[in-house]
């Protein structure tokens, strides 16, 4: 069955450093991959989308890589700030309209 | 409206009762999704509506769960004879739903927190 794995443990990063979150998947060939941010008590908010034929995508301090051979995406936040503390969800989409979400990784940026 | 809205924001019910959860998508969005998020779990897909097409109900966990979408806009998720394991946050999302643009952003509502006692 399709499976998405994200770091199950919370990630603690010192302010100013780069935070790197991992998303691995199996038994799936996604057409695209998305990253969402979720704050406590709120719904997820879309951050970035990367297509299967793209290796890297950037947006301000965010960078996403997508390796379809390794079946892995890395999500980087550079010059991290305490306001970046949240849960980050990885989501895979196919050629139908369904998206599969990972369980998310909690990120804490320490001042 | 400016975003996806859901009501109620919180719902406490007794085991065996029926509940209705409402979602108002962004105006003009033809695609609407319901998800369930339990504590420490990812988003579990429940049901998907796209325009006037028959909904994709493949994620509904049991026949106690049903959903409707009236007039291509507002949607209601109904859970009959609620069980304690139904306790979760129920999230609704909408997107433009253009089938030619498969890589679409989903816009989520704040969710309804359901607690079944």
Short mmCIF file of C-alpha atoms in Angstrom, two decimals:
data_model
loop_
_atom_site.label_atom_id
_atom_site.label_comp_id
_atom_site.label_asym_id
_atom_site.label_seq_id
_atom_site.Cartn_x
_atom_site.Cartn_y
_atom_site.Cartn_z
CA UNK A 1 0.00 0.00 0.00
CA UNK A 2 1.05 3.60 -0.47
CA UNK A 3 3.07 4.97 2.40
CA UNK A 4 4.51 8.38 3.28
CA UNK A 5 7.05 8.77 6.07
CA UNK A 6 8.10 11.98 7.74
CA UNK A 7 10.38 12.44 10.75
CA UNK A 8 8.21 11.23 13.59
CA UNK A 9 10.29 12.98 16.22
CA UNK A 10 10.12 16.72 16.71
CA UNK A 11 13.01 18.62 15.21
CA UNK A 12 14.76 21.27 17.33
CA UNK A 13 16.87 23.78 15.41
CA UNK A 14 18.77 26.81 16.64
CA UNK A 15 17.55 30.13 15.29
CA UNK A 16 19.50 31.22 12.23
CA UNK A 17 20.41 27.68 11.20
CA UNK A 18 18.93 25.73 8.31
CA UNK A 19 16.15 23.31 9.16
CA UNK A 20 15.84 20.24 6.93
CA UNK A 21 12.74 18.04 6.95
CA UNK A 22 12.48 14.72 5.13
CA UNK A 23 9.60 13.06 3.31
CA UNK A 24 10.01 9.51 2.02
CA UNK A 25 7.41 7.51 0.15
CA UNK A 26 6.92 3.97 -1.10
CA UNK A 27 4.61 2.17 -3.52
CA UNK A 28 3.70 5.39 -5.25
CA UNK A 29 4.67 7.39 -8.32
CA UNK A 30 3.42 10.89 -7.62
CA UNK A 31 2.92 13.48 -10.33
CA UNK A 32 3.75 16.17 -7.80
CA UNK A 33 4.56 16.77 -4.18
CA UNK A 34 3.40 19.56 -1.90
CA UNK A 35 4.51 20.92 1.44
CA UNK A 36 2.05 22.47 3.89
CA UNK A 37 2.48 24.22 7.21
CA UNK A 38 0.04 23.62 10.06
CA UNK A 39 -0.13 25.66 13.25
CA UNK A 40 -1.92 24.34 16.37
CA UNK A 41 -5.68 24.59 16.04
CA UNK A 42 -5.51 25.67 12.40
CA UNK A 43 -5.89 23.99 9.04
CA UNK A 44 -2.84 23.34 6.85
CA UNK A 45 -1.56 26.15 4.66
CA UNK A 46 0.04 25.46 1.29
CA UNK A 47 3.71 26.40 0.94
CA UNK A 48 5.29 24.87 -2.14
CA UNK A 49 4.59 22.45 -4.97
CA UNK A 50 7.21 20.56 -6.96
CA UNK A 51 6.44 18.44 -10.02
CA UNK A 52 7.88 15.03 -10.82
CA UNK A 53 10.11 16.45 -13.54
CA UNK A 54 11.55 19.16 -11.27
CA UNK A 55 14.56 18.67 -9.03
CA UNK A 56 14.37 21.79 -6.91
CA UNK A 57 12.01 24.64 -6.15
CA UNK A 58 12.66 27.77 -4.11
CA UNK A 59 10.48 30.39 -2.49
CA UNK A 60 12.08 33.05 -0.32
CA UNK A 61 13.78 31.13 2.55
CA UNK A 62 12.23 27.83 1.52
CA UNK A 63 13.74 25.20 -0.73
CA UNK A 64 12.28 21.86 -1.75
CA UNK A 65 14.05 19.04 -3.55
CA UNK A 66 12.40 16.05 -5.17
CA UNK A 67 14.28 12.85 -6.01
CA UNK A 68 11.96 10.37 -7.72
CA UNK A 69 14.71 7.74 -7.80
CA UNK A 70 15.24 7.85 -4.04
CA UNK A 71 11.50 8.52 -3.56
CA UNK A 72 12.35 11.39 -1.27
CA UNK A 73 11.74 15.09 -0.84
CA UNK A 74 13.74 17.41 1.38
CA UNK A 75 12.28 20.67 2.70
CA UNK A 76 14.75 23.32 3.83
CA UNK A 77 14.14 26.51 5.77
CA UNK A 78 17.22 28.73 5.75
CA UNK A 79 17.94 31.42 8.33
CA UNK A 80 15.26 29.84 10.50
CA UNK A 81 13.22 31.99 12.88
CA UNK A 82 11.10 31.12 15.93
CA UNK A 83 8.03 32.05 13.83
CA UNK A 84 8.86 29.08 11.59
CA UNK A 85 7.94 26.73 14.45
CA UNK A 86 5.02 24.62 13.29
CA UNK A 87 4.15 21.19 11.93
CA UNK A 88 5.10 20.65 8.31
CA UNK A 89 3.13 18.20 6.18
CA UNK A 90 4.27 16.49 3.02
CA UNK A 91 1.58 15.55 0.49
CA UNK A 92 1.74 13.51 -2.69
CA UNK A 93 -0.60 13.92 -5.62
CA UNK A 94 -1.20 11.64 -8.57
CA UNK A 95 -2.94 12.09 -11.88
CA UNK A 96 -6.30 11.72 -10.22
CA UNK A 97 -7.49 14.42 -7.84
CA UNK A 98 -6.58 12.67 -4.62
CA UNK A 99 -3.75 13.84 -2.39
CA UNK A 100 -2.12 11.66 0.27
CA UNK A 101 -0.72 13.40 3.33
CA UNK A 102 2.08 12.39 5.67
CA UNK A 103 1.72 12.65 9.45
CA UNK A 104 3.89 15.75 9.56
CA UNK A 105 7.02 16.78 11.41
CA UNK A 106 6.95 19.22 14.33
CA UNK A 107 9.65 21.84 14.01
CA UNK A 108 10.82 23.96 16.94
CA UNK A 109 13.13 26.88 16.24
CA UNK A 110 14.94 27.74 19.45
CA UNK A 111 15.75 31.41 20.10
CA UNK B 1 -15.93 34.56 1.39
CA UNK B 2 -12.27 35.18 1.98
CA UNK B 3 -11.52 31.58 2.90
CA UNK B 4 -12.97 28.20 3.69
CA UNK B 5 -15.19 28.29 6.76
CA UNK B 6 -16.40 25.41 8.88
CA UNK B 7 -18.98 25.11 11.60
CA UNK B 8 -19.21 24.38 14.38
CA UNK B 9 -15.63 24.95 15.46
CA UNK B 10 -16.09 22.51 18.34
CA UNK B 11 -18.66 19.79 18.91
CA UNK B 12 -19.11 17.56 21.94
CA UNK B 13 -21.63 14.76 21.61
CA UNK B 14 -22.63 11.57 23.29
CA UNK B 15 -21.91 8.19 21.84
CA UNK B 16 -24.74 7.07 19.58
CA UNK B 17 -25.88 10.55 18.59
CA UNK B 18 -25.75 11.88 15.02
CA UNK B 19 -23.70 14.96 14.14
CA UNK B 20 -23.58 17.27 11.14
CA UNK B 21 -20.51 19.26 10.20
CA UNK B 22 -20.70 22.09 7.70
CA UNK B 23 -18.19 23.44 5.21
CA UNK B 24 -18.45 26.63 3.14
CA UNK B 25 -15.79 26.53 0.40
CA UNK B 26 -14.19 29.49 -1.30
CA UNK B 27 -16.57 30.99 -3.82
CA UNK B 28 -15.89 29.64 -7.30
CA UNK B 29 -14.05 26.54 -6.12
CA UNK B 30 -15.62 23.47 -7.68
CA UNK B 31 -13.57 20.87 -5.80
CA UNK B 32 -14.24 20.13 -2.14
CA UNK B 33 -12.50 17.63 0.13
CA UNK B 34 -13.17 16.28 3.61
CA UNK B 35 -10.33 14.95 5.75
CA UNK B 36 -10.06 13.62 9.27
CA UNK B 37 -7.06 14.29 11.49
CA UNK B 38 -6.67 12.33 14.69
CA UNK B 39 -4.16 13.26 17.38
CA UNK B 40 -0.64 12.59 16.12
CA UNK B 41 -1.91 11.31 12.81
CA UNK B 42 -1.78 12.63 9.29
CA UNK B 43 -4.71 13.81 7.28
CA UNK B 44 -7.00 10.92 6.37
CA UNK B 45 -8.92 11.46 3.12
CA UNK B 46 -12.65 10.91 3.51
CA UNK B 47 -14.54 12.15 0.45
CA UNK B 48 -14.07 14.37 -2.59
CA UNK B 49 -16.59 16.36 -4.64
CA UNK B 50 -15.82 17.76 -8.07
CA UNK B 51 -18.49 19.86 -9.74
CA UNK B 52 -21.54 17.82 -10.62
CA UNK B 53 -19.66 14.52 -10.81
CA UNK B 54 -20.45 11.65 -8.48
CA UNK B 55 -18.35 12.08 -5.31
CA UNK B 56 -15.34 9.90 -4.58
CA UNK B 57 -16.39 8.22 -1.34
CA UNK B 58 -13.50 5.79 -1.21
CA UNK B 59 -12.12 7.20 2.04
CA UNK B 60 -15.24 7.02 4.16
CA UNK B 61 -14.42 4.65 7.05
CA UNK B 62 -17.89 3.17 7.46
CA UNK B 63 -21.48 3.51 6.27
CA UNK B 64 -22.14 5.71 9.30
CA UNK B 65 -20.35 8.48 7.41
CA UNK B 66 -21.99 10.36 4.56
CA UNK B 67 -21.62 13.73 2.89
CA UNK B 68 -23.62 15.95 0.62
CA UNK B 69 -22.84 18.99 -1.40
CA UNK B 70 -25.80 21.14 -2.32
CA UNK B 71 -25.78 23.42 -5.32
CA UNK B 72 -22.09 22.80 -5.88
CA UNK B 73 -21.22 24.91 -2.86
CA UNK B 74 -21.88 24.15 0.81
CA UNK B 75 -21.14 20.64 2.02
CA UNK B 76 -22.34 18.73 5.06
CA UNK B 77 -20.58 15.74 6.55
CA UNK B 78 -22.89 13.58 8.64
CA UNK B 79 -21.78 10.97 11.14
CA UNK B 80 -24.55 8.72 12.39
CA UNK B 81 -24.49 6.81 15.68
CA UNK B 82 -21.16 8.38 16.66
CA UNK B 83 -18.51 6.27 18.35
CA UNK B 84 -15.63 7.39 20.56
CA UNK B 85 -13.15 6.55 17.82
CA UNK B 86 -14.82 9.19 15.64
CA UNK B 87 -13.29 11.87 17.88
CA UNK B 88 -10.94 13.89 15.70
CA UNK B 89 -10.57 17.17 13.84
CA UNK B 90 -12.56 17.18 10.62
CA UNK B 91 -11.01 19.42 7.99
CA UNK B 92 -12.56 20.68 4.80
CA UNK B 93 -10.56 21.98 1.85
CA UNK B 94 -11.49 23.44 -1.51
CA UNK B 95 -9.64 24.07 -4.74
CA UNK B 96 -10.40 25.48 -8.15
CA UNK B 97 -10.97 21.94 -9.34
CA UNK B 98 -9.94 22.39 -12.94
CA UNK B 99 -9.18 18.90 -14.17
CA UNK B 100 -6.64 20.24 -16.63
CA UNK B 101 -4.61 21.62 -13.75
CA UNK B 102 -3.90 18.55 -11.72
CA UNK B 103 -1.38 20.19 -9.45
CA UNK B 104 -3.67 22.41 -7.50
CA UNK B 105 -3.42 24.09 -4.16
CA UNK B 106 -5.94 23.06 -1.55
CA UNK B 107 -7.23 25.75 0.79
CA UNK B 108 -8.18 24.40 4.20
CA UNK B 109 -10.73 25.55 6.71
CA UNK B 110 -9.94 25.75 10.44
CA UNK B 111 -11.59 22.40 11.13
CA UNK B 112 -14.28 21.12 13.46
CA UNK B 113 -13.04 19.46 16.64
CA UNK B 114 -15.37 16.59 17.42
CA UNK B 115 -15.34 14.89 20.80
CA UNK B 116 -17.54 11.86 21.33
CA UNK B 117 -18.05 11.02 24.99
#
